[in-house]
mmCIF file of C-alpha atoms in Angstrom:
data_model
loop_
_atom_site.group_PDB
_atom_site.id
_atom_site.type_symbol
_atom_site.label_atom_id
_atom_site.label_comp_id
_atom_site.label_asym_id
_atom_site.label_seq_id
_atom_site.Cartn_x
_atom_site.Cartn_y
_atom_site.Cartn_z
ATOM 1 C CA MET A 27 214.253 145.840 41.637
ATOM 2 C CA LEU A 28 216.976 148.242 41.731
ATOM 3 C CA ALA A 29 216.456 149.398 38.358
ATOM 4 C CA GLU A 30 212.966 150.055 38.913
ATOM 5 C CA ALA A 31 213.462 152.116 42.325
ATOM 6 C CA ALA A 32 216.005 154.488 40.192
ATOM 7 C CA GLN A 33 213.320 154.858 37.391
ATOM 8 C CA SER A 34 210.564 155.568 40.197
ATOM 9 C CA VAL A 35 212.955 158.201 41.626
ATOM 10 C CA ALA A 36 213.935 159.316 38.182
ATOM 11 C CA ASP A 37 210.295 160.091 37.499
ATOM 12 C CA GLY A 38 209.892 162.279 40.625
ATOM 13 C CA ASN A 39 208.791 159.703 43.016
ATOM 14 C CA PHE A 40 211.192 159.331 46.075
ATOM 15 C CA ASP A 41 209.186 156.985 48.354
ATOM 16 C CA VAL A 42 210.672 153.875 47.049
ATOM 17 C CA THR A 43 211.218 150.536 49.041
ATOM 18 C CA ILE A 44 214.115 148.638 47.975
ATOM 19 C CA GLY A 45 214.585 144.981 48.836
ATOM 20 C CA ARG A 46 218.111 143.291 49.391
ATOM 21 C CA SER A 47 219.192 141.101 46.704
ATOM 22 C CA ASP A 48 222.330 139.445 48.862
ATOM 23 C CA VAL A 49 223.990 139.415 45.401
ATOM 24 C CA ASP A 50 227.373 140.143 46.699
ATOM 25 C CA ALA A 51 228.760 142.820 49.233
ATOM 26 C CA ASP A 52 229.127 145.564 47.084
ATOM 27 C CA PHE A 53 225.928 145.300 45.359
ATOM 28 C CA THR A 54 224.174 145.361 48.732
ATOM 29 C CA ARG A 55 226.156 148.555 49.624
ATOM 30 C CA LEU A 56 224.929 150.028 46.299
ATOM 31 C CA GLU A 57 221.400 149.030 47.430
ATOM 32 C CA THR A 58 221.799 150.412 50.786
ATOM 33 C CA ALA A 59 223.396 153.638 49.205
ATOM 34 C CA PHE A 60 220.518 154.421 46.838
ATOM 35 C CA ALA A 61 218.121 153.451 49.610
ATOM 36 C CA ASP A 62 219.530 156.118 51.593
ATOM 37 C CA MET A 63 219.391 158.825 48.749
ATOM 38 C CA ALA A 64 216.113 158.067 48.109
ATOM 39 C CA ALA A 65 215.149 158.701 51.402
ATOM 40 C CA ARG A 66 217.050 161.616 51.764
ATOM 41 C CA LEU A 67 215.223 163.124 48.517
ATOM 42 C CA ASP A 68 211.833 162.284 49.900
ATOM 43 C CA HIS A 69 212.541 164.193 53.056
ATOM 44 C CA SER A 70 213.661 167.173 51.234
ATOM 45 C CA ASP A 71 210.473 167.190 48.739
ATOM 46 C CA ARG A 72 208.250 166.685 52.055
ATOM 47 C CA VAL A 73 210.031 169.730 53.570
ATOM 48 C CA ARG A 74 209.734 171.843 50.691
ATOM 49 C CA LYS A 75 205.952 171.316 49.893
ATOM 50 C CA ARG A 76 205.760 171.881 53.635
ATOM 51 C CA LEU A 77 207.732 175.106 53.633
ATOM 52 C CA LEU A 78 205.742 176.179 50.572
ATOM 53 C CA ALA A 79 202.291 175.715 52.267
ATOM 54 C CA ASP A 80 203.433 177.518 55.123
ATOM 55 C CA LEU A 81 205.178 180.401 53.484
ATOM 56 C CA ALA A 82 201.871 181.148 51.203
ATOM 57 C CA HIS A 83 199.912 181.367 54.659
ATOM 58 C CA GLU A 84 202.285 183.862 56.119
ATOM 59 C CA LEU A 85 202.865 185.822 53.116
ATOM 60 C CA ARG A 86 199.189 186.498 52.507
ATOM 61 C CA THR A 87 198.829 189.058 55.477
ATOM 62 C CA PRO A 88 201.755 191.394 54.579
ATOM 63 C CA VAL A 89 201.111 191.390 50.690
ATOM 64 C CA SER A 90 197.393 192.071 51.342
ATOM 65 C CA THR A 91 197.963 194.960 53.606
ATOM 66 C CA LEU A 92 200.274 196.549 51.369
ATOM 67 C CA ALA A 93 198.025 195.841 48.234
ATOM 68 C CA ALA A 94 195.211 197.547 50.168
ATOM 69 C CA TYR A 95 197.154 200.169 51.340
ATOM 70 C CA VAL A 96 198.454 200.785 47.630
ATOM 71 C CA ASP A 97 195.188 200.764 46.145
ATOM 72 C CA GLY A 98 193.612 203.123 48.543
ATOM 73 C CA ILE A 99 196.426 205.655 48.092
ATOM 74 C CA GLU A 100 196.099 205.381 43.918
ATOM 75 C CA ASP A 101 192.265 205.760 44.836
ATOM 76 C CA GLY A 102 192.533 208.750 47.567
ATOM 77 C CA VAL A 103 190.681 207.024 50.050
ATOM 78 C CA VAL A 104 193.859 206.613 52.019
ATOM 79 C CA PRO A 105 196.200 209.513 52.559
ATOM 80 C CA THR A 106 199.446 209.491 52.156
ATOM 81 C CA ASP A 107 200.723 210.422 55.534
ATOM 82 C CA PRO A 108 203.180 209.553 57.890
ATOM 83 C CA SER A 109 200.740 206.722 59.394
ATOM 84 C CA SER A 110 200.388 205.162 55.967
ATOM 85 C CA TRP A 111 204.032 205.065 55.272
ATOM 86 C CA SER A 112 204.718 203.612 58.642
ATOM 87 C CA VAL A 113 202.085 200.720 58.050
ATOM 88 C CA MET A 114 203.571 199.619 54.935
ATOM 89 C CA ARG A 115 207.278 200.204 56.072
ATOM 90 C CA ASP A 116 206.192 197.634 58.853
ATOM 91 C CA GLN A 117 204.751 195.069 56.534
ATOM 92 C CA LEU A 118 208.193 195.265 54.481
ATOM 93 C CA GLU A 119 210.111 194.767 57.201
ATOM 94 C CA ARG A 120 207.915 191.709 57.997
ATOM 95 C CA LEU A 121 208.516 190.380 54.490
ATOM 96 C CA ARG A 122 212.350 191.076 54.934
ATOM 97 C CA ARG A 123 212.222 189.041 58.583
ATOM 98 C CA LEU A 124 210.324 186.145 56.951
ATOM 99 C CA SER A 125 212.723 185.948 53.973
ATOM 100 C CA CYS A 126 215.814 185.846 56.448
ATOM 101 C CA ASP A 127 214.064 183.332 58.735
ATOM 102 C CA LEU A 128 213.002 181.460 55.967
ATOM 103 C CA ALA A 129 216.905 180.877 54.918
ATOM 104 C CA ASP A 130 217.993 179.436 58.234
ATOM 105 C CA VAL A 131 214.995 177.291 59.146
ATOM 106 C CA SER A 132 215.124 175.691 55.488
ATOM 107 C CA ALA A 133 218.976 174.709 56.207
ATOM 108 C CA ALA A 134 218.285 173.494 59.646
ATOM 109 C CA ASP A 135 215.474 171.333 57.909
ATOM 110 C CA GLU A 136 218.472 170.038 55.549
ATOM 111 C CA HIS A 137 221.181 169.596 58.370
ATOM 112 C CA ALA A 138 222.842 172.373 56.514
ATOM 113 C CA LEU A 139 223.527 174.512 59.359
ATOM 114 C CA VAL A 140 227.177 175.712 59.143
ATOM 115 C CA LEU A 141 228.910 176.764 62.609
ATOM 116 C CA ASP A 142 232.258 178.197 63.247
ATOM 117 C CA ARG A 143 232.926 177.091 67.017
ATOM 118 C CA ARG A 144 235.671 178.542 69.013
ATOM 119 C CA THR A 145 236.137 178.715 72.632
ATOM 120 C CA GLU A 146 234.027 181.842 73.656
ATOM 121 C CA ASN A 147 233.136 183.480 77.256
ATOM 122 C CA LEU A 148 229.445 183.124 77.554
ATOM 123 C CA ASP A 149 229.231 185.841 79.868
ATOM 124 C CA ASP A 150 230.419 188.394 77.467
ATOM 125 C CA ILE A 151 227.726 186.669 74.911
ATOM 126 C CA VAL A 152 224.664 187.196 76.974
ATOM 127 C CA CYS A 153 225.940 190.571 78.173
ATOM 128 C CA SER A 154 225.930 191.584 74.527
ATOM 129 C CA ALA A 155 222.728 190.238 73.808
ATOM 130 C CA THR A 156 220.979 191.902 76.696
ATOM 131 C CA ALA A 157 222.593 195.176 75.904
ATOM 132 C CA ALA A 158 221.722 195.019 72.414
ATOM 133 C CA ALA A 159 218.097 194.095 73.450
ATOM 134 C CA GLY A 160 218.034 196.678 76.420
ATOM 135 C CA PRO A 161 216.537 200.057 74.358
ATOM 136 C CA ARG A 162 213.609 197.997 73.439
ATOM 137 C CA PHE A 163 213.010 196.745 76.641
ATOM 138 C CA ALA A 164 213.283 200.564 77.973
ATOM 139 C CA ASP A 165 210.698 201.430 75.440
ATOM 140 C CA ARG A 166 208.358 199.200 76.446
ATOM 141 C CA GLY A 167 208.650 199.375 79.896
ATOM 142 C CA VAL A 168 209.926 196.113 80.986
ATOM 143 C CA GLU A 169 212.779 195.654 83.226
ATOM 144 C CA LEU A 170 215.640 193.492 81.703
ATOM 145 C CA THR A 171 218.102 191.991 84.437
ATOM 146 C CA THR A 172 220.976 189.201 84.403
ATOM 147 C CA ALA A 173 222.225 187.045 86.978
ATOM 148 C CA LEU A 174 225.827 185.654 86.015
ATOM 149 C CA PRO A 175 228.121 182.886 87.745
ATOM 150 C CA PRO A 176 230.769 184.496 90.073
ATOM 151 C CA GLN A 177 233.764 183.351 87.834
ATOM 152 C CA PRO A 178 233.381 183.501 83.617
ATOM 153 C CA VAL A 179 232.475 180.712 81.732
ATOM 154 C CA THR A 180 233.683 179.451 78.210
ATOM 155 C CA ALA A 181 231.970 176.965 75.981
ATOM 156 C CA GLU A 182 233.059 175.857 72.292
ATOM 157 C CA VAL A 183 230.436 177.378 70.443
ATOM 158 C CA ASP A 184 229.609 179.625 67.252
ATOM 159 C CA ARG A 185 229.094 183.247 69.021
ATOM 160 C CA GLN A 186 227.109 184.569 66.241
ATOM 161 C CA ARG A 187 224.568 181.766 66.412
ATOM 162 C CA ILE A 188 224.322 182.020 70.108
ATOM 163 C CA GLU A 189 223.553 185.411 70.138
ATOM 164 C CA GLN A 190 221.216 184.642 67.458
ATOM 165 C CA ILE A 191 219.332 182.305 69.721
ATOM 166 C CA LEU A 192 219.600 184.632 72.997
ATOM 167 C CA ALA A 193 217.948 187.531 70.504
ATOM 168 C CA ASN A 194 215.152 185.563 69.370
ATOM 169 C CA LEU A 195 214.559 184.289 73.010
ATOM 170 C CA LEU A 196 214.618 188.013 74.356
ATOM 171 C CA GLU A 197 212.194 188.949 71.605
ATOM 172 C CA ASN A 198 209.961 186.374 72.385
ATOM 173 C CA ALA A 199 210.094 187.260 76.028
ATOM 174 C CA LEU A 200 209.575 191.148 75.386
ATOM 175 C CA ARG A 201 206.544 190.203 73.219
ATOM 176 C CA HIS A 202 204.567 188.616 75.818
ATOM 177 C CA THR A 203 205.767 190.286 78.881
ATOM 178 C CA PRO A 204 203.266 193.424 79.675
ATOM 179 C CA THR A 205 204.268 197.193 80.729
ATOM 180 C CA GLY A 206 205.534 196.930 84.299
ATOM 181 C CA GLY A 207 206.857 193.351 83.955
ATOM 182 C CA SER A 208 210.041 191.870 83.792
ATOM 183 C CA VAL A 209 212.717 189.708 82.091
ATOM 184 C CA LYS A 210 215.617 187.975 83.510
ATOM 185 C CA VAL A 211 218.298 186.092 81.852
ATOM 186 C CA THR A 212 220.467 183.573 83.884
ATOM 187 C CA LEU A 213 223.656 181.988 83.059
ATOM 188 C CA ALA A 214 224.659 179.102 85.309
ATOM 189 C CA ARG A 215 226.780 176.058 84.524
ATOM 190 C CA GLU A 216 225.453 172.418 85.460
ATOM 191 C CA GLY A 217 228.063 169.862 85.198
ATOM 192 C CA ASP A 218 229.671 169.698 81.658
ATOM 193 C CA HIS A 219 226.823 171.943 80.292
ATOM 194 C CA LEU A 220 225.903 175.391 80.447
ATOM 195 C CA THR A 221 222.067 176.918 80.617
ATOM 196 C CA VAL A 222 220.806 180.196 79.704
ATOM 197 C CA SER A 223 217.592 180.568 81.256
ATOM 198 C CA VAL A 224 215.085 183.536 79.915
ATOM 199 C CA THR A 225 212.595 183.815 82.327
ATOM 200 C CA ASP A 226 209.576 186.413 81.738
ATOM 201 C CA THR A 227 206.224 187.447 83.903
ATOM 202 C CA GLY A 228 204.042 187.378 80.909
ATOM 203 C CA ASP A 229 200.983 185.099 80.621
ATOM 204 C CA GLY A 230 202.712 181.967 80.592
ATOM 205 C CA ILE A 231 202.624 179.253 78.067
ATOM 206 C CA PRO A 232 199.975 176.909 78.236
ATOM 207 C CA ALA A 233 201.032 173.479 79.249
ATOM 208 C CA ASP A 234 199.970 171.525 76.406
ATOM 209 C CA GLN A 235 201.965 174.139 74.047
ATOM 210 C CA LEU A 236 205.393 173.638 75.783
ATOM 211 C CA GLU A 237 206.573 171.367 72.706
ATOM 212 C CA SER A 238 204.583 173.142 70.016
ATOM 213 C CA VAL A 239 205.833 176.374 70.527
ATOM 214 C CA PHE A 240 209.094 175.151 68.967
ATOM 215 C CA ASP A 241 206.931 174.123 65.594
ATOM 216 C CA ARG A 242 207.315 176.365 62.638
ATOM 217 C CA PHE A 243 204.581 179.198 62.366
ATOM 218 C CA HIS A 244 203.298 178.131 65.614
ATOM 219 C CA ARG A 245 199.545 179.104 65.618
ATOM 220 C CA GLY A 246 199.321 180.052 69.298
ATOM 221 C CA ASP A 247 202.148 182.916 69.180
ATOM 222 C CA ARG A 248 200.343 185.985 68.972
ATOM 223 C CA SER A 249 203.524 187.694 68.001
ATOM 224 C CA ASP A 250 203.725 189.890 64.826
ATOM 225 C CA GLY A 251 207.131 188.086 63.946
ATOM 226 C CA SER A 252 207.591 185.606 61.222
ATOM 227 C CA GLY A 253 206.514 182.717 63.954
ATOM 228 C CA LEU A 254 210.034 181.084 63.076
ATOM 229 C CA GLY A 255 212.138 182.661 65.752
ATOM 230 C CA LEU A 256 212.100 180.114 68.669
ATOM 231 C CA THR A 257 212.217 177.014 65.792
ATOM 232 C CA ILE A 258 215.329 178.405 64.605
ATOM 233 C CA ALA A 259 216.564 178.918 67.961
ATOM 234 C CA ARG A 260 216.231 175.284 68.977
ATOM 235 C CA SER A 261 217.499 174.072 65.619
ATOM 236 C CA LEU A 262 220.735 176.137 66.240
ATOM 237 C CA ALA A 263 220.918 174.907 69.813
ATOM 238 C CA LEU A 264 220.601 171.278 68.615
ATOM 239 C CA ALA A 265 223.292 171.847 66.142
ATOM 240 C CA HIS A 266 225.469 172.689 68.877
ATOM 241 C CA GLY A 267 224.625 169.450 70.935
ATOM 242 C CA GLY A 268 222.419 171.186 73.067
ATOM 243 C CA ASN A 269 218.602 171.644 73.469
ATOM 244 C CA LEU A 270 216.209 174.236 74.016
ATOM 245 C CA THR A 271 213.280 173.923 76.116
ATOM 246 C CA ALA A 272 210.290 175.816 77.644
ATOM 247 C CA ARG A 273 208.646 175.666 80.862
ATOM 248 C CA ARG A 274 205.470 177.365 82.494
ATOM 249 C CA ASN A 275 205.717 179.215 85.844
ATOM 250 C CA GLU A 276 202.914 179.818 88.358
ATOM 251 C CA GLN A 277 204.685 181.831 91.019
ATOM 252 C CA PRO A 278 204.848 184.422 89.785
ATOM 253 C CA LEU A 279 203.002 183.682 86.289
ATOM 254 C CA GLY A 280 205.068 183.649 83.518
ATOM 255 C CA SER A 281 207.351 180.999 81.077
ATOM 256 C CA THR A 282 210.988 180.267 80.989
ATOM 257 C CA LEU A 283 212.698 179.446 78.051
ATOM 258 C CA VAL A 284 216.282 177.181 78.910
ATOM 259 C CA LEU A 285 219.051 177.264 76.325
ATOM 260 C CA THR A 286 221.506 174.134 77.257
ATOM 261 C CA VAL A 287 224.718 173.670 75.436
ATOM 262 C CA PRO A 288 227.636 171.403 76.134
ATOM 263 C CA MET A 289 230.896 172.960 77.247
ATOM 264 C CA GLY A 290 233.094 171.152 74.876
ATOM 265 C CA LEU A 291 232.931 170.063 71.318
ATOM 266 C CA ARG A 292 229.571 167.961 70.727
ATOM 267 C CA GLN A 293 227.335 167.707 67.795
ATOM 268 C CA LEU A 294 223.986 165.438 67.230
ATOM 269 C CA PRO A 295 223.822 164.061 64.205
#
């Protein structure tokens, strides 16, 4: 049975079932280890096929746009003015961002995200993230405010990864908040966890999409981003032993994304 399963895996078919022969303890451990390896290979193969299908869909728009502009310039139909260069530069930036995001989400799918966890002041991280996003909010006419606890709070986290999460949450909030609206970032301590809530006054996440917004290439997202920002953010939160959830607000209308991280060292399997 084990020999047949090994041949099947060698032929590229990882979806195999291995029965237990109960010959002896060592052979049983071998069968168990082989079954685990085959399951991991099958999972990796499915992830690869899913990523390729999603990637083909996401690449289609920027590549088609670039091709149309290049052909138009060559034919003399599209002028080589600042507007044309701006459009092409935006599409190239979209492709660059997509490639970076794909690397992160692929690592998350393979449970290969690496964290450099140290004792960090979450107040500083929140302030750093909001300061970096501030100019973009000002340009859009969206108010960005923070609410911090009276005393500084610390946690065992990877600072760069937490800043990456907050950058994605702030970008998402800005994208869905109209001019004149506001976004508030709130840091709070709840027991042995810290929460960072990003609340916007946009049109709110539909109730039936509160979980699916974290799916890769979520189709309900009207953004011009890669469609992977919230997927990566949740994967990083889970890698810290925390979570990232969404809720819809009614008064005033909008959405809140809540990042939860443990104050001590904790990591999900």
